[in-house]
Coordinates of C-alpha atoms and ligand atoms in Angstrom, one line a residue:
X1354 CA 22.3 -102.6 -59.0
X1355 CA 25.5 -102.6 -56.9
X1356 CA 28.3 -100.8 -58.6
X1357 CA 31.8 -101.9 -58.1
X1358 CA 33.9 -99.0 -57.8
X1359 CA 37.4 -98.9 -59.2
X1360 CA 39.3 -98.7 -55.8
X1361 CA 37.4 -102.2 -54.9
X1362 CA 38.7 -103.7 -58.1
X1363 CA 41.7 -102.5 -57.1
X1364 CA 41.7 -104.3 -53.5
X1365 CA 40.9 -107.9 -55.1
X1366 CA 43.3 -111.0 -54.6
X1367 CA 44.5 -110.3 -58.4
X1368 CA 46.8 -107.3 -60.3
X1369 CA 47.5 -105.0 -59.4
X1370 CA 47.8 -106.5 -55.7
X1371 CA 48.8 -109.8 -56.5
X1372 CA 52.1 -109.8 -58.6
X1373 CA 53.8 -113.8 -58.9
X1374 CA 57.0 -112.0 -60.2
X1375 CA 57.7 -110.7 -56.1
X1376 CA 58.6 -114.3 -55.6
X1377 CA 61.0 -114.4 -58.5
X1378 CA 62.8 -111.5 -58.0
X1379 CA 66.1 -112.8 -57.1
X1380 CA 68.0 -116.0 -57.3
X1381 CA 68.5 -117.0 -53.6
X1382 CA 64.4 -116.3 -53.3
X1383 CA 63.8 -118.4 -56.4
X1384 CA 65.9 -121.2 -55.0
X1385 CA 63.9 -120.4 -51.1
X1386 CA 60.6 -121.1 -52.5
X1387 CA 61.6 -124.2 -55.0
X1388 CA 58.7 -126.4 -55.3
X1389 CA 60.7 -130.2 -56.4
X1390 CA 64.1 -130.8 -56.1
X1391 CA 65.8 -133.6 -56.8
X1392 CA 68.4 -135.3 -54.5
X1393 CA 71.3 -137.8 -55.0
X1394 CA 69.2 -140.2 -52.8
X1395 CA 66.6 -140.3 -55.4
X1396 CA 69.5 -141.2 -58.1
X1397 CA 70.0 -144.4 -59.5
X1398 CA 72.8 -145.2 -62.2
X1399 CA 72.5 -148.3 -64.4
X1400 CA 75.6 -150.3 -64.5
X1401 CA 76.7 -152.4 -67.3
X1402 CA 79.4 -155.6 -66.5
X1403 CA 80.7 -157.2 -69.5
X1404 CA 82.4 -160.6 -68.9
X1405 CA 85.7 -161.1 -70.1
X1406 CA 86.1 -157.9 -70.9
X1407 CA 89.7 -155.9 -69.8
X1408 CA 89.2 -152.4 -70.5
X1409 CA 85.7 -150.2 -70.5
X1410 CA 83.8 -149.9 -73.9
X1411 CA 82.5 -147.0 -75.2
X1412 CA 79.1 -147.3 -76.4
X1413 CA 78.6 -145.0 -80.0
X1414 CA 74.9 -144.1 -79.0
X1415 CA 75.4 -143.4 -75.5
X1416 CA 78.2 -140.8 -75.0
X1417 CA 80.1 -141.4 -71.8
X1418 CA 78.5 -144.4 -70.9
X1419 CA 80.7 -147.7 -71.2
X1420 CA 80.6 -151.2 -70.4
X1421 CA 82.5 -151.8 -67.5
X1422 CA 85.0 -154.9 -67.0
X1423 CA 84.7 -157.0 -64.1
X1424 CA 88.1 -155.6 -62.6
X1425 CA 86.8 -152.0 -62.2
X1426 CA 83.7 -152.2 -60.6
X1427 CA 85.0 -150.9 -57.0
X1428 CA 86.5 -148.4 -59.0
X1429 CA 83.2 -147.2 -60.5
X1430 CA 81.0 -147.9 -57.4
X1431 CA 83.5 -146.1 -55.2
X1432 CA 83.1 -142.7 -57.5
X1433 CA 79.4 -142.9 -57.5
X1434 CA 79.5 -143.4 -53.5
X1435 CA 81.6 -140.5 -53.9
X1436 CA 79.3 -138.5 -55.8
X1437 CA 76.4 -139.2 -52.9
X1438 CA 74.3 -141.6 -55.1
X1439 CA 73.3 -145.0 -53.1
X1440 CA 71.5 -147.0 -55.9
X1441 CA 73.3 -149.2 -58.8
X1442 CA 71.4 -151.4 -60.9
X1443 CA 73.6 -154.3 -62.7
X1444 CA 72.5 -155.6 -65.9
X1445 CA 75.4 -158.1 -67.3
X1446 CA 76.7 -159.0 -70.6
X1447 CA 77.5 -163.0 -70.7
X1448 CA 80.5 -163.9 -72.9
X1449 CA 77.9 -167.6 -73.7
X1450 CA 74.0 -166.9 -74.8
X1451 CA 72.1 -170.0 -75.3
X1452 CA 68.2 -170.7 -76.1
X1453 CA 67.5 -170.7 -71.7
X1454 CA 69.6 -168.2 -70.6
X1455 CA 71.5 -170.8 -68.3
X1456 CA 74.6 -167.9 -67.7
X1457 CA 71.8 -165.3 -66.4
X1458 CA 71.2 -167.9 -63.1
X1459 CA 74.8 -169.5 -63.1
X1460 CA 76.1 -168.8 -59.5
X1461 CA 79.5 -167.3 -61.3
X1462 CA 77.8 -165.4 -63.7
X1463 CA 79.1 -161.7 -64.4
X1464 CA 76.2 -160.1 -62.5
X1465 CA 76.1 -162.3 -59.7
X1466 CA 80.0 -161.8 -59.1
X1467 CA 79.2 -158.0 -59.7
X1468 CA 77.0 -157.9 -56.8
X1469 CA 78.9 -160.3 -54.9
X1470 CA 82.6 -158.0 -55.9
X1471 CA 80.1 -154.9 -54.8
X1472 CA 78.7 -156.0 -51.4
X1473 CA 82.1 -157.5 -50.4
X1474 CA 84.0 -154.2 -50.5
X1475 CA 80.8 -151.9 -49.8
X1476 CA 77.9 -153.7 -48.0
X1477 CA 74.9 -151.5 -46.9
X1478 CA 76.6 -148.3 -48.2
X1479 CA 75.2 -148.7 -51.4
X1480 CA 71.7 -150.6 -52.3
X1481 CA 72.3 -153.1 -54.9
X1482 CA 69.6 -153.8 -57.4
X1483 CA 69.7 -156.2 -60.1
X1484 CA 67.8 -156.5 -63.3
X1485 CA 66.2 -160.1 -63.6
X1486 CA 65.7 -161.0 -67.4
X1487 CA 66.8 -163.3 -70.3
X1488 CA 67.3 -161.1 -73.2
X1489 CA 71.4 -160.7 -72.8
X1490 CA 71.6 -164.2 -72.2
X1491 CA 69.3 -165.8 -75.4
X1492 CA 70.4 -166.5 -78.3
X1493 CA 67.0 -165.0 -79.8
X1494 CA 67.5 -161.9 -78.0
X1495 CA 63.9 -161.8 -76.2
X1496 CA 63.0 -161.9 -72.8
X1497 CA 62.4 -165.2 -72.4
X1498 CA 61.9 -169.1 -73.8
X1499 CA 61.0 -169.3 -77.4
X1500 CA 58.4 -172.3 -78.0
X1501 CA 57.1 -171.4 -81.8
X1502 CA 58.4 -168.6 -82.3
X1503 CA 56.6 -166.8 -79.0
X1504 CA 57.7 -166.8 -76.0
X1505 CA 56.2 -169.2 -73.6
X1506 CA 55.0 -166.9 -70.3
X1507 CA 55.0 -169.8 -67.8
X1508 CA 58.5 -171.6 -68.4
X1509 CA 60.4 -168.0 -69.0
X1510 CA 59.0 -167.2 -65.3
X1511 CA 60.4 -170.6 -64.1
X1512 CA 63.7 -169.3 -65.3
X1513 CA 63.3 -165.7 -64.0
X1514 CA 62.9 -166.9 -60.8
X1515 CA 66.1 -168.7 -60.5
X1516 CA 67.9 -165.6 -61.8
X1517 CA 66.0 -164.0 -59.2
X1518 CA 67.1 -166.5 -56.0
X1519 CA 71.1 -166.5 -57.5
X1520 CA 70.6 -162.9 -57.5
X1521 CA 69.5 -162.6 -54.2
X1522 CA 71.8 -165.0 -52.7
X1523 CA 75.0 -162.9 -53.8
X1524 CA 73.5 -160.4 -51.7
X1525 CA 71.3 -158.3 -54.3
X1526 CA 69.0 -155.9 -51.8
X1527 CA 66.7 -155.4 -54.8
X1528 CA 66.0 -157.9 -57.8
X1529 CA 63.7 -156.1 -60.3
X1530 CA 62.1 -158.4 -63.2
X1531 CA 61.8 -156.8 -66.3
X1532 CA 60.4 -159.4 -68.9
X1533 CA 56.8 -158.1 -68.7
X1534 CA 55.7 -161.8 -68.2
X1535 CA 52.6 -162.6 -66.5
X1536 CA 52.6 -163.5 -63.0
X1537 CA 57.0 -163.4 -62.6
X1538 CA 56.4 -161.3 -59.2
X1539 CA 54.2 -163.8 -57.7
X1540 CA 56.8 -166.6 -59.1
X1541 CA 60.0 -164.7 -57.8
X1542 CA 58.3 -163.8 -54.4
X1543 CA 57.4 -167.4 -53.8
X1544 CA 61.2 -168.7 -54.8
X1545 CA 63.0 -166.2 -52.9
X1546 CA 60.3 -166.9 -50.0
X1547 CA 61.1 -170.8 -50.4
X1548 CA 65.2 -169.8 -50.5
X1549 CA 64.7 -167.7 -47.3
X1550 CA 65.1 -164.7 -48.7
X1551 CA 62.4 -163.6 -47.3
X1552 CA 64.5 -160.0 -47.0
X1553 CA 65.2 -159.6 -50.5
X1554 CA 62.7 -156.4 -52.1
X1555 CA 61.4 -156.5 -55.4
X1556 CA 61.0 -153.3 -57.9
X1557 CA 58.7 -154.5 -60.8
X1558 CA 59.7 -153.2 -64.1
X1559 CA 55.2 -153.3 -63.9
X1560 CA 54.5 -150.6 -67.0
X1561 CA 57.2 -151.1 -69.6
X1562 CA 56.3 -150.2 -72.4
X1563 CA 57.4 -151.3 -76.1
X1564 CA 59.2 -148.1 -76.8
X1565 CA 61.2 -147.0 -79.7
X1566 CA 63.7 -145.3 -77.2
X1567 CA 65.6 -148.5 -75.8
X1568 CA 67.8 -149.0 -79.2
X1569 CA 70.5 -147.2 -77.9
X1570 CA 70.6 -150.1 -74.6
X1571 CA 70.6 -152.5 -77.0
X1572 CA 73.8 -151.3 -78.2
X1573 CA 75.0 -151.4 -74.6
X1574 CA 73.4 -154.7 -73.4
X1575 CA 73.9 -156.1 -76.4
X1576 CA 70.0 -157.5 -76.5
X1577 CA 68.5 -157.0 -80.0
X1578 CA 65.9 -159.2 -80.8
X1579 CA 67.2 -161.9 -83.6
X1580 CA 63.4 -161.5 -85.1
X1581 CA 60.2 -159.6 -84.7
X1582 CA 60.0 -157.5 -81.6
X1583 CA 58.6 -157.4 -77.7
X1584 CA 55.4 -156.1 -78.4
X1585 CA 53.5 -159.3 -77.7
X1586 CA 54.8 -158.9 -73.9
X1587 CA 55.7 -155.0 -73.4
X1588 CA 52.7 -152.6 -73.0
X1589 CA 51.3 -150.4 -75.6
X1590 CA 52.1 -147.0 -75.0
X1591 CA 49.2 -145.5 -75.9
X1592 CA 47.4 -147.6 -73.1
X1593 CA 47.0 -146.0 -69.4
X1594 CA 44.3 -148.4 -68.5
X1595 CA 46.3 -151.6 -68.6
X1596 CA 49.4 -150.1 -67.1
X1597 CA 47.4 -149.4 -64.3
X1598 CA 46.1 -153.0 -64.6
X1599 CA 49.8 -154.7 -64.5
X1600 CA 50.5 -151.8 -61.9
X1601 CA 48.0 -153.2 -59.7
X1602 CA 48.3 -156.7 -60.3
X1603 CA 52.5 -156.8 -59.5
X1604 CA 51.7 -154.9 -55.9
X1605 CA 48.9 -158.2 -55.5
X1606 CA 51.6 -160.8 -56.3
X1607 CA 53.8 -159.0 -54.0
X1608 CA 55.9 -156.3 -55.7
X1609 CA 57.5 -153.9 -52.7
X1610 CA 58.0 -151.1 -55.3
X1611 CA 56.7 -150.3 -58.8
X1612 CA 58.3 -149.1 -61.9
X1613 CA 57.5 -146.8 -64.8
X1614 CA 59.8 -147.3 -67.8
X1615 CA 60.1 -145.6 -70.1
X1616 CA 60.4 -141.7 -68.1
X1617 CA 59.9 -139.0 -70.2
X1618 CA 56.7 -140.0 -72.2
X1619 CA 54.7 -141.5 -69.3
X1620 CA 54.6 -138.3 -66.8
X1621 CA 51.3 -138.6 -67.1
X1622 CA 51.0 -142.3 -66.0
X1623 CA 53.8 -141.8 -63.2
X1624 CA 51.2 -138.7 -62.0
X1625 CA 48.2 -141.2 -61.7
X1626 CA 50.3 -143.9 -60.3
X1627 CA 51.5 -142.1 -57.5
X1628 CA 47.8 -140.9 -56.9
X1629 CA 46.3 -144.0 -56.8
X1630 CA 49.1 -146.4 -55.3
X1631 CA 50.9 -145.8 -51.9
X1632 CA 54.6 -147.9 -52.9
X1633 CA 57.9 -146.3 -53.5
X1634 CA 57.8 -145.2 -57.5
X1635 CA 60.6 -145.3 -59.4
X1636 CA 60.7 -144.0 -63.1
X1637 CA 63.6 -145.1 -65.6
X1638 CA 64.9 -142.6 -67.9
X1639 CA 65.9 -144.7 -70.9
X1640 CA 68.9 -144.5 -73.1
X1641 CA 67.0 -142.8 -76.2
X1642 CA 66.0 -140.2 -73.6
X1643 CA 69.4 -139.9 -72.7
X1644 CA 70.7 -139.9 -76.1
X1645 CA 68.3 -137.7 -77.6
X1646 CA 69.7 -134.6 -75.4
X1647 CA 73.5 -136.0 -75.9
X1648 CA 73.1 -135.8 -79.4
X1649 CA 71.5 -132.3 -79.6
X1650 CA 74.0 -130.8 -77.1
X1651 CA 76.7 -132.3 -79.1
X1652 CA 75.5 -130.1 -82.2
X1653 CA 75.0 -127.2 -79.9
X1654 CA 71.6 -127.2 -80.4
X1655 CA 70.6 -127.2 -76.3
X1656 CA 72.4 -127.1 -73.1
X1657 CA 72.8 -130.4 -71.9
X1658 CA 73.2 -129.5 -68.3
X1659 CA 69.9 -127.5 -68.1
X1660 CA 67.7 -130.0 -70.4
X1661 CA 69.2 -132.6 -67.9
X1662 CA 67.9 -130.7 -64.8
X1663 CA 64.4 -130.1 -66.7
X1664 CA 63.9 -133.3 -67.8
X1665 CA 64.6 -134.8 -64.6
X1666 CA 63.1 -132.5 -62.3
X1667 CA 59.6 -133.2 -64.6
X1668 CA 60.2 -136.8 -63.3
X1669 CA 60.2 -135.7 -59.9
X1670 CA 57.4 -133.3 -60.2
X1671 CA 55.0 -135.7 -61.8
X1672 CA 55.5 -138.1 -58.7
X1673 CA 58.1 -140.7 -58.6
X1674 CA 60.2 -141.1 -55.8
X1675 CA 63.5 -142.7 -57.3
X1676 CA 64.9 -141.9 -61.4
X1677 CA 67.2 -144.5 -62.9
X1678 CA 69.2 -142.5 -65.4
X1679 CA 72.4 -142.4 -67.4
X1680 CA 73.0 -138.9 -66.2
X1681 CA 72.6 -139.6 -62.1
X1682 CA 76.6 -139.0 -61.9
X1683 CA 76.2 -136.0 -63.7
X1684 CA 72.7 -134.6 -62.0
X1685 CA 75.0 -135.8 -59.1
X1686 CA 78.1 -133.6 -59.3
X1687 CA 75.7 -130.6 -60.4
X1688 CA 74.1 -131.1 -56.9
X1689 CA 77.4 -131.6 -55.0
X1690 CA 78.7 -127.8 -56.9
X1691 CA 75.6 -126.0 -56.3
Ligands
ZN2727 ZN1 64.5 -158.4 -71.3

């Protein structure tokens, strides 16, 4: 029997010749051979216009985020341009709510005159996307029509899609649905086809999950359900399967880009998804995943800044292209000192 002597041991593509920790021996060779990195390009920060509203709002569950008044939009825009990140998404908060949502689609609504006020003073400089659903503008709260005590798939799409063209018109780049109904891509794509807005993208909110995290939005969007909860419309969590499903269904009724929401939870899914599908990924990290690090840096319990960098480099690394997160001008001013 062949003996393996100790000096051929020693010669193998392992210890003693093979040591990882060469590659980590100083700072500048750690940062040389970084693996994901996140850019402000991939940032996006959610923006929140209240109507009527004359001075920001602080929001108790999500620490330096506010509601933003109509009047100091350019203000905000201009520092995040300022910062490098070229994504907003506007969600608005209607002074009216009624049972259809008629102040989401009305042509002077607060969101479309927030994308309107945007484009006018920064056109292509910054990509405007807008968040297409009924839940700030019910009275009920949910994400669409109520017809015994559900909500009716095929009129709440009807509805979405006008939000969807008034939207658009105002000069939205992006409009991304977000009421987990059946079929609202194909239903938006063929409106703003029919409007010619042929140019108009869509980013499908396609795996949103009924997660625990969003309670601290609803604070900020001001879109608790009056009764029972979104579970007979948002996904399972526990279900990978049927998120790949609606994942694959929005990009056949035409969705230009797919989204995992929420972030943190579903690396896993955002991993399989960028394996298996070829459009741009984006991957919302939710308020509850924003508060939860907030709220233990505030007791001193971890480092915001480098959680922050963690958590959102694990985004990246798992696979998705763009992060909407409450921390993008943060992540983005850590970039712009590095
Ligand atoms: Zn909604």
């Amino acid at each position: 029997m062949k003996q393996t002597s100790n000096n051929s041991l020693a010669n193998g593509p392992y210890f003693p010749n093979v040591r990882l920790r060469r590659l980590r021996k100083s700072k500048a060779l750690r940062d040389l051979l970084q693996e994901t990195r996140i850019s402000s390009d991939d940032l996006i920060f959610p923006l929140f216009v209240e109507e009527g509203l004359k001075n920001p709002k602080n929001v108790a569950s999500m620490p330096d985020i506010q509601r933003i008044p109509p009047s100091k939009i350019v203000d905000v825009v201009s520092e995040i341009l300022d910062l490098g990140i070229k994504g907003v998404i506007v969600f608005g908060i209607p002074s009216k709510k009624d049972n259809t949502a008629h102040a989401a689609y009305n042509e002077k609504g607060v969101v479309q005159k927030a994308i309107k006020t945007i484009k006018k003073n920064f056109g292509d400089r910054i990509v405007v996307i807008s968040d297409v659903c009924m839940c700030q503008y019910t009275n009920s709260g949910h994400c669409g029509i109520i017809r015994e005590n559900v909500v009716d798939n095929d009129s709440t799409i009807e509805i979405l899609s006008k939000i969807a063209e008034s939207h658009a018109k105002c000069g939205a780049d992006i409009v991304a649905p977000s009421a987990m109904m059946d079929g609202q891509v194909f239903a938006i794509r063929k409106q703003l086809n029919d409007a010619g807005l042929a140019d108009t993208s869509i980013m499908a909110y396609s795996a949103k999950m009924a997660s625990p995290l969003y309670s601290p939005f609803r604070d900020l969007a001001d879109s608790t359900p009056k009764f029972g909860d979104r579970k007979t419309y948002q996904m399972p969590g526990t279900n990978s399967f049927e998120s790949l499903r609606e994942i694959e269904l929005d990009i056949k009724e035409g969705a230009d880009m797919i989204m995992i929401k929420p972030a943190l939870p579903y690396l896993d899914l955002i991993y399989k998804t960028r394996e298996l599908f070829n459009l741009p990924l984006c991957a919302y990290s939710v308020s509850g995943e924003y508060a939860l690090i907030k709220a233990a840096s505030e007791k001193g319990w971890i480092n915001e800044t480098d959680v922050m960098i963690e958590f959102l480099s694990s985004i990246k690394r798992a696979g998705s292209d763009l992060i909407i997160t409450y921390f993008a001008k943060k992540m983005a001013k850590v970039l712009l000192e590095k």
